[in-house]
Coordinates of C-alpha atoms in Angstrom, one line a residue:
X1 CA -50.2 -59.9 26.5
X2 CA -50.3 -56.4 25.0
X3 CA -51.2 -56.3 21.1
X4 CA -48.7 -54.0 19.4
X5 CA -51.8 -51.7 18.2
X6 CA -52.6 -50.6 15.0
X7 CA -50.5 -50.1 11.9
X8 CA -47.3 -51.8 14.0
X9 CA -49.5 -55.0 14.7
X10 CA -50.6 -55.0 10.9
X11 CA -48.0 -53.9 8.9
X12 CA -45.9 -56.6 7.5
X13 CA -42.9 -56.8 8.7
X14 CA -42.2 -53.8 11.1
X15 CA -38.7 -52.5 11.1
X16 CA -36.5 -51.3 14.1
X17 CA -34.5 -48.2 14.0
X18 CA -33.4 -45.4 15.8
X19 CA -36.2 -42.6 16.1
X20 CA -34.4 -39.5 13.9
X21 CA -34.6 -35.7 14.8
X22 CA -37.6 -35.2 12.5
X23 CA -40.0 -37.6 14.5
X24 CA -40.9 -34.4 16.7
X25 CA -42.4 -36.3 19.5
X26 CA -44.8 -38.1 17.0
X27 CA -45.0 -41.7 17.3
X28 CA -42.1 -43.2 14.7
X29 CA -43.1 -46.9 13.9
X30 CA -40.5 -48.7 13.4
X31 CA -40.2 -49.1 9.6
X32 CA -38.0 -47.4 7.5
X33 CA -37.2 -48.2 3.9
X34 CA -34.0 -46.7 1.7
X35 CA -36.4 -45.0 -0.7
X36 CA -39.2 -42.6 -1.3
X37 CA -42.9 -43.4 -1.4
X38 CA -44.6 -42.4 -4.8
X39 CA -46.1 -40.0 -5.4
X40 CA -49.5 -38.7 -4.2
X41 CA -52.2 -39.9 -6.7
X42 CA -54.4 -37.4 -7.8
X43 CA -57.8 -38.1 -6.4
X44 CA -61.6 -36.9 -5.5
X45 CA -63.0 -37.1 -2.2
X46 CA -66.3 -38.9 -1.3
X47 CA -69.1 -37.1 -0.1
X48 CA -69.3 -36.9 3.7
X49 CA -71.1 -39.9 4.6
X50 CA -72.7 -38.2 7.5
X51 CA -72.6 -35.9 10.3
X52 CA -69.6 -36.8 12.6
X53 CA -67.6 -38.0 10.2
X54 CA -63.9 -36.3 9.5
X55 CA -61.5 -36.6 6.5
X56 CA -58.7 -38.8 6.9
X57 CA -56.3 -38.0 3.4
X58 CA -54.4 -41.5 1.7
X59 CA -51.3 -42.1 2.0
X60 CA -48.3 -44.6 1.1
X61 CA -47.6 -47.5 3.2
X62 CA -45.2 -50.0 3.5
X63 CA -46.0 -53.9 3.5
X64 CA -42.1 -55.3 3.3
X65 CA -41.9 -55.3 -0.1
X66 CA -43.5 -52.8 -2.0
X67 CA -45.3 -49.6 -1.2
X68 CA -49.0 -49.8 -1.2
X69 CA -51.8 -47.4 -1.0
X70 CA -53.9 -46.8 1.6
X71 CA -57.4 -44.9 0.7
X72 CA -58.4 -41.5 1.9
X73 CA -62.0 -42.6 4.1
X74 CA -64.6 -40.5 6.0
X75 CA -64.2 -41.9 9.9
X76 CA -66.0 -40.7 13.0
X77 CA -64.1 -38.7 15.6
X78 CA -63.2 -41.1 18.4
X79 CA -64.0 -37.9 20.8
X80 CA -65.5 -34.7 20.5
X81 CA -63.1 -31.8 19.9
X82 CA -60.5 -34.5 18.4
X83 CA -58.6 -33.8 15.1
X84 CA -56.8 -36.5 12.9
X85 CA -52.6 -35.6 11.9
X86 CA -52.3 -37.4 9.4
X87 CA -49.1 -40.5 8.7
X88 CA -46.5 -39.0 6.6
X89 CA -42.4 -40.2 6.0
X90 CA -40.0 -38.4 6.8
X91 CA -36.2 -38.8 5.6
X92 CA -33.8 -39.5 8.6
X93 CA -30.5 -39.0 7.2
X94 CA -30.0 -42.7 5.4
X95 CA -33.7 -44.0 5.5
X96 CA -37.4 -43.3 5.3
X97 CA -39.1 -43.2 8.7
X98 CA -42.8 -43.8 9.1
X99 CA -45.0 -41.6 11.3
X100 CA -48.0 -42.6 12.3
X101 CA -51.0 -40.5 12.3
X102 CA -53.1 -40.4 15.2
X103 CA -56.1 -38.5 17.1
X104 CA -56.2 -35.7 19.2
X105 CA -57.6 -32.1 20.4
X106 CA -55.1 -30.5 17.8
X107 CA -53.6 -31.1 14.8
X108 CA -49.8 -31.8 15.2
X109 CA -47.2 -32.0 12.6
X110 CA -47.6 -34.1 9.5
X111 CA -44.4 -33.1 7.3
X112 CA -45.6 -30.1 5.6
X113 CA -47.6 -32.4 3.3
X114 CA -50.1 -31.0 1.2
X115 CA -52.5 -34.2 1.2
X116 CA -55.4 -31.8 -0.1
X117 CA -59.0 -31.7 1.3
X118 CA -58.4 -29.0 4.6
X119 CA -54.6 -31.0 5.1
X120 CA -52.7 -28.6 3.1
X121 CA -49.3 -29.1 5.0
X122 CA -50.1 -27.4 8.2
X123 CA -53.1 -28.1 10.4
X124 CA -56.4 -28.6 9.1
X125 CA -59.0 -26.3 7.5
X126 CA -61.6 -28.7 6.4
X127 CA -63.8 -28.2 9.7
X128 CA -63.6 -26.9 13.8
X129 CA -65.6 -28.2 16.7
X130 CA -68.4 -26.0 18.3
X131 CA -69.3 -27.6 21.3
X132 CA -70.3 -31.4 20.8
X133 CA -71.0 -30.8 16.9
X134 CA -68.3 -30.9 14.1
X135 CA -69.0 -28.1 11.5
X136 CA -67.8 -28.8 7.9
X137 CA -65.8 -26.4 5.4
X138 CA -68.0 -26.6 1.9
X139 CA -64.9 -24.9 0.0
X140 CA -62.7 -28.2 0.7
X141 CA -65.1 -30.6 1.5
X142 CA -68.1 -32.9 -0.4
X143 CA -70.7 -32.6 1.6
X144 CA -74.6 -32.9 1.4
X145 CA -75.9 -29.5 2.9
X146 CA -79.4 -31.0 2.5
X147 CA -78.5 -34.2 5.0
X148 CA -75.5 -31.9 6.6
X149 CA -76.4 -28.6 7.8
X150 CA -73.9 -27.7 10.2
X151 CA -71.5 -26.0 7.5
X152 CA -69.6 -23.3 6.6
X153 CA -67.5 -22.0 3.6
X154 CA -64.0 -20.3 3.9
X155 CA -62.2 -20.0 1.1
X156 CA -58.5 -21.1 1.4
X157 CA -55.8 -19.2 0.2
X158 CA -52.8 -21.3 -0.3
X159 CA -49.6 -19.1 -0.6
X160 CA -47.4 -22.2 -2.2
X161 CA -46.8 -21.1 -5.6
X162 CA -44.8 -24.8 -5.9
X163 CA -47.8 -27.1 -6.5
X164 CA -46.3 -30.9 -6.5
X165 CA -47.2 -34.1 -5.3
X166 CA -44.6 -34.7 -2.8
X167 CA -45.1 -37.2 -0.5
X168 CA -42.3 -37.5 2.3
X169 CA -40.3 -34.8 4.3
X170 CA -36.5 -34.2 3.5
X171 CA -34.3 -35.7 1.7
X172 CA -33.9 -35.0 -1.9
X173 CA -36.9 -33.6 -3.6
X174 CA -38.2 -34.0 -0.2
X175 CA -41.0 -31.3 1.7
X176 CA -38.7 -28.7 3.5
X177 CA -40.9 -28.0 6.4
X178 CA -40.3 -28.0 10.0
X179 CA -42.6 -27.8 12.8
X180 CA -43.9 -25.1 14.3
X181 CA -43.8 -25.0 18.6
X182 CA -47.9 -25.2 18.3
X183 CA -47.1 -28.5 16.1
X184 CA -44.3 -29.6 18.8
X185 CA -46.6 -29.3 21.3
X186 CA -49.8 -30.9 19.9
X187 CA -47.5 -34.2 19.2
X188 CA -46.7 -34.2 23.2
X189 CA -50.3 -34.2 24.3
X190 CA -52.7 -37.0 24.4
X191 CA -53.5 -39.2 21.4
X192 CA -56.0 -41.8 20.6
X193 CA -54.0 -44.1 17.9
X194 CA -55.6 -45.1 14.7
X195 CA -59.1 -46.5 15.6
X196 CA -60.3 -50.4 14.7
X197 CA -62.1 -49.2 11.6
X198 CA -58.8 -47.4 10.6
X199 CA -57.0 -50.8 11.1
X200 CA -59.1 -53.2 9.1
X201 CA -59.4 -50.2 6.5
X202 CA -55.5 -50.3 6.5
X203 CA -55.6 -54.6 6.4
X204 CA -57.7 -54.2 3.6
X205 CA -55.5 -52.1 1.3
X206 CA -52.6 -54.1 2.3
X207 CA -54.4 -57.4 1.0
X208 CA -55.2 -55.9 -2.2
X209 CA -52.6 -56.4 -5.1
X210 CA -53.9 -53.2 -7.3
X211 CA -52.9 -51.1 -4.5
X212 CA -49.6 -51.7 -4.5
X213 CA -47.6 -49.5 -6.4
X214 CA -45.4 -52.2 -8.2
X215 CA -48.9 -52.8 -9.9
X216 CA -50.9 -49.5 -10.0
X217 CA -47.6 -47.4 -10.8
X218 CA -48.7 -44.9 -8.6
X219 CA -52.1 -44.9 -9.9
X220 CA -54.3 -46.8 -7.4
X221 CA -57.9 -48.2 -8.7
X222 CA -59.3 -47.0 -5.3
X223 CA -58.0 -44.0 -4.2
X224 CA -60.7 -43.3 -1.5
X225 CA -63.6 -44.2 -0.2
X226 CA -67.0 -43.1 2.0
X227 CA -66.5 -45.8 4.7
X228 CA -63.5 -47.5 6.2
X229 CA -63.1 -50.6 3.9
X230 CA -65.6 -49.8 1.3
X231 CA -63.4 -50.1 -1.3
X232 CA -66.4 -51.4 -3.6
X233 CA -69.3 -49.2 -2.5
X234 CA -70.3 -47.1 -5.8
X235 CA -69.2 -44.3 -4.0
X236 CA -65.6 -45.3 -3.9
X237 CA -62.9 -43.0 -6.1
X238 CA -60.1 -44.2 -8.5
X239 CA -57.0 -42.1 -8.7
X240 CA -57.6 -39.7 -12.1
X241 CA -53.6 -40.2 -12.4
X242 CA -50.6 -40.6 -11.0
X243 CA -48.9 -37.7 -8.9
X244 CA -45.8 -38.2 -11.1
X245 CA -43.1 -40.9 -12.0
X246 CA -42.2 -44.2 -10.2
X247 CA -39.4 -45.6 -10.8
X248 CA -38.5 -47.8 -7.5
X249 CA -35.2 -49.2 -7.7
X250 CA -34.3 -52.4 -9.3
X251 CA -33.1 -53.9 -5.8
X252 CA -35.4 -52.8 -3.8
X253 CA -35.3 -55.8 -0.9
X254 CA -31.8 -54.4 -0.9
X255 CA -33.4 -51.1 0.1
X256 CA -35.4 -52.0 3.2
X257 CA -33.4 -51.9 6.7
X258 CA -34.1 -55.1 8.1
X259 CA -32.5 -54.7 12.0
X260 CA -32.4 -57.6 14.6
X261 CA -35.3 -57.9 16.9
X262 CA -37.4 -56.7 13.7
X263 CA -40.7 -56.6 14.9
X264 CA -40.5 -56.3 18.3
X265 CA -42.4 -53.4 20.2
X266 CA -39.2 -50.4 20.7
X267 CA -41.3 -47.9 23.1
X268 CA -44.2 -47.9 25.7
X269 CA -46.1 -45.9 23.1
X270 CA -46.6 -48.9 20.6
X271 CA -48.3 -51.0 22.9
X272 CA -52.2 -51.4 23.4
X273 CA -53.8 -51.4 26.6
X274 CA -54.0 -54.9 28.2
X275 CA -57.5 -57.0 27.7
X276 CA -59.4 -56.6 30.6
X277 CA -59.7 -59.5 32.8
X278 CA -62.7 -62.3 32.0
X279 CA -65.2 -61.9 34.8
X280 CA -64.5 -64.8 37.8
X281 CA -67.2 -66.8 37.9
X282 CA -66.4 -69.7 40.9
X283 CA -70.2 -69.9 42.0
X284 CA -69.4 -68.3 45.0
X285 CA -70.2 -64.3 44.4
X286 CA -68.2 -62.7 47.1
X287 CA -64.7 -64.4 46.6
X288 CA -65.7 -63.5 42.8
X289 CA -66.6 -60.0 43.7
X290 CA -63.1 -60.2 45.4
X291 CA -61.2 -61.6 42.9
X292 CA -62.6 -59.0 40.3
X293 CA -61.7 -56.3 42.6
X294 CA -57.7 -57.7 42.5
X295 CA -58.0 -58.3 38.6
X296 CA -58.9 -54.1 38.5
X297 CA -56.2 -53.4 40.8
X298 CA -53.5 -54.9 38.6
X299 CA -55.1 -53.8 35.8
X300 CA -55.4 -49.4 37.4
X301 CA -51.4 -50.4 38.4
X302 CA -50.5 -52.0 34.8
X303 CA -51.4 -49.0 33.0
X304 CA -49.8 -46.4 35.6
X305 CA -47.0 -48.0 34.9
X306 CA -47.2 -48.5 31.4
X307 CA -47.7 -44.4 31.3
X308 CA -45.0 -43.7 33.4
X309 CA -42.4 -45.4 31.2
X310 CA -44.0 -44.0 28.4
X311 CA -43.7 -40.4 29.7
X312 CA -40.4 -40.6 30.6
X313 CA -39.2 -42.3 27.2
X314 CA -40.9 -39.3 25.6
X315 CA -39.2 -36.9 27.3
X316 CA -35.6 -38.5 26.7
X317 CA -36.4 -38.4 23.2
X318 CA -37.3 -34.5 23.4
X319 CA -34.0 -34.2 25.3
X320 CA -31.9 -35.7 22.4
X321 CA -33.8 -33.9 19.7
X322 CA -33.1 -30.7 21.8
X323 CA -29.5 -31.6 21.7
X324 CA -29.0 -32.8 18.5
X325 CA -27.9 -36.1 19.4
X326 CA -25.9 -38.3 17.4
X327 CA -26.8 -41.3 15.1
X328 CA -24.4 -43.2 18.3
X329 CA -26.6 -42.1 21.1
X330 CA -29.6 -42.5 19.5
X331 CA -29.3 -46.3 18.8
X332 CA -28.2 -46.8 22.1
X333 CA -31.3 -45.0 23.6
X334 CA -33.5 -46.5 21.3
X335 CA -31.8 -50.1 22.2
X336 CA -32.2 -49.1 26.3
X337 CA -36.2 -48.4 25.6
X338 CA -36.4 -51.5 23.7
X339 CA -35.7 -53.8 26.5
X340 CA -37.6 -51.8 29.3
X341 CA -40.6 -51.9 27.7
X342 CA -40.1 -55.7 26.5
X343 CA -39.2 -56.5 30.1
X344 CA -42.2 -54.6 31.4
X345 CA -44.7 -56.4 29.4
X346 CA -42.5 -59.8 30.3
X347 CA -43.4 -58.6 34.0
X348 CA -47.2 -57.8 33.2
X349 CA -47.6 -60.8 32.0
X350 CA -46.3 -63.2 34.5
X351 CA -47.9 -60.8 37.0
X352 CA -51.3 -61.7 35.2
X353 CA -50.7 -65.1 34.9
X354 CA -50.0 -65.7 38.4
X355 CA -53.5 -63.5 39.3
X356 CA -55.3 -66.0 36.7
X357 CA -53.6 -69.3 38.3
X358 CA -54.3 -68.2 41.9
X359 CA -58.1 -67.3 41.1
X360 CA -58.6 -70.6 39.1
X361 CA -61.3 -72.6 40.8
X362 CA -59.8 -75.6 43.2
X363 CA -59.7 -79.0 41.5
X364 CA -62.4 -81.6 42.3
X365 CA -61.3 -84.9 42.8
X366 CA -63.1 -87.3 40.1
X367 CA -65.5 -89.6 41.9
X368 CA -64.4 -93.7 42.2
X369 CA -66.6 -96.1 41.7
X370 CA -67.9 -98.0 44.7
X371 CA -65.7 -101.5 44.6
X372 CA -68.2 -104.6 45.3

């Protein structure tokens, strides 16, 4: 069956709720929690590790209990040509709604967030593709121009006279930023979800007890690193101080929306492609030549489907955004998608088994002993 990829198959205990307005077509995990993240520690970045490598900025995450941070790293681009939008949460009108960052040809909309470091609330200006090579931005990045030598240096100007540490959209004392139609329509085109060295990167912070910000009061010992999950290579960076205050509330379980079916995959999107098929391997070549060829044809019609559904999900969630749907109709679209994509992966599955059972090799009698 599907794994519910990356931070949804990770994170703790995932929450269901309705996707809000503010989601903007990028993928809304569902978590939300009753009160805002801390703020963003202040923090230096790692020298580029090397050439390939792009910035992905910390953030705030959410492990059921507490918020905990998860270190700004240097990872290589899935693709050539692809940008990271960062994760950022975004106030829905009664809770705080994740959005997960993700990987594609532009950058989409992050909440106005100024995470530093070329992410300074509204695309990125730490780097642009040239063809197959990734050229770095010395005035907002560490780099090594002696190992590095595709750079450049362009001095940002950052008209914000407001300089805070904000680290959510909306609400109060929240970012009041909105995307822009480039940003709308960067979060409709293709993505590549966080990668596996993003995931154990992210399973790493959430195992560490000075992360959290119950412990580190907003001041995490490791604020970044040079590597995913290097969190003690010497070239790792502690947070020189806290953004600003914590003060979480005293009832904070009280806080966190805990829906039924918590945990649960809500929307086509949240779902990992299926495992490919082991190799058949009855002795006899052609019927496994065969049989592999039916295991790749309900794989190619698994995933036509699985894109289909997610495609038109999207779109009804641009069509209630567009309409300004109420709290009412959203819950009930967010229930309907629910249950098709949990019945579509229930149908995948059985489809799948039934392939396996129907390709296992016939059963051999044991052999009886000759009687005297």
């Amino acid at each position: 069956m599907r794994t519910i990829s990356s931070i949804r198959s990770l994170l703790f205990e995932p929450f269901l709720l309705c996707l809000s307005a503010s989601s903007y077509a990028q993928v809304s995990i569902g978590i939300s929690v009753g009160y805002p993240p801390p703020p963003l520690p202040v923090y230096e970045q790692p020298i580029c590790p090397e050439e390939g490598y792009i910035w992905t900025p910390g953030y705030w995450a959410w492990d059921g209990d507490d918020y905990f941070w998860v270190p700004g790293t240097w990872v290589p681009a899935p693709e050539r040509g692809f940008f990271w939008t960062p994760a950022y949460w975004g106030w829905s009108g009664a809770v705080f709604v994740f959005h997960e960052g993700y990987w594609g040809p532009r950058v989409g909309f992050y909440g106005g967030i100024n995470y530093g470091y070329g992410y300074f609330g509204r695309g990125y200006e730490g780097g642009r593709w040239d063809h197959d090579r990734f050229y770095y931005n010395r005035s907002v990045n560490n780099i090594n121009v002696t190992e590095i030598h595709n750079t450049y240096n362009t001095t940002i100007i950052n008209n914000n006279t407001t300089i805070n540490r904000v680290s959510y959209n909306g609400g109060n004392g929240g970012i009041r930023a909105r995307p822009s139609g480039e940003e709308e329509t960067a979060g409709r085109e293709r993505h590549i979800r966080p990668v596996g060295a993003q995931n154990q990167h992210f399973q790493e912070a959430r195992s560490n007890q000075e992360l959290r910000a119950s412990v580190n009061h907003g001041k995490p010992p490791v604020a970044a690193t040079a590597r995913p999950g290097a969190f003690h290579d010497r070239n790792a960076m502690a947070a020189r101080e806290a953004g600003g205050r914590y003060e979480p509330p005293s009832n904070r379980k009280a806080n966190v929306d805990r829906p039924p079916n918590a945990g649960r995959p809500t929307h086509a999107n949240e779902l990992s492609p299926h495992e490919r098929f082991a190799p058949p391997n009855t002795g006899n070549p052609r019927l496994d030549q065969k049989y592999q060829q039916q295991q790749e044809k309900l794989y190619a019609k698994q995933e036509q489907q699985h894109q289909k559904l997610q495609q038109k999900q999207e779109q009804e969630h641009q069509r209630l955004a567009q309409q300004n749907a109420n709290d009412a109709r959203r819950q009930q679209t967010e229930q309907r998608h629910q249950q098709q994509t949990q019945h579509l992966e229930q149908r995948h599955e059985q489809q799948r088994q039934q392939v396996q059972q129907k390709q296992q090799p016939p059963h051999q009698p044991k052999s009886r002993p000759d009687h005297p």
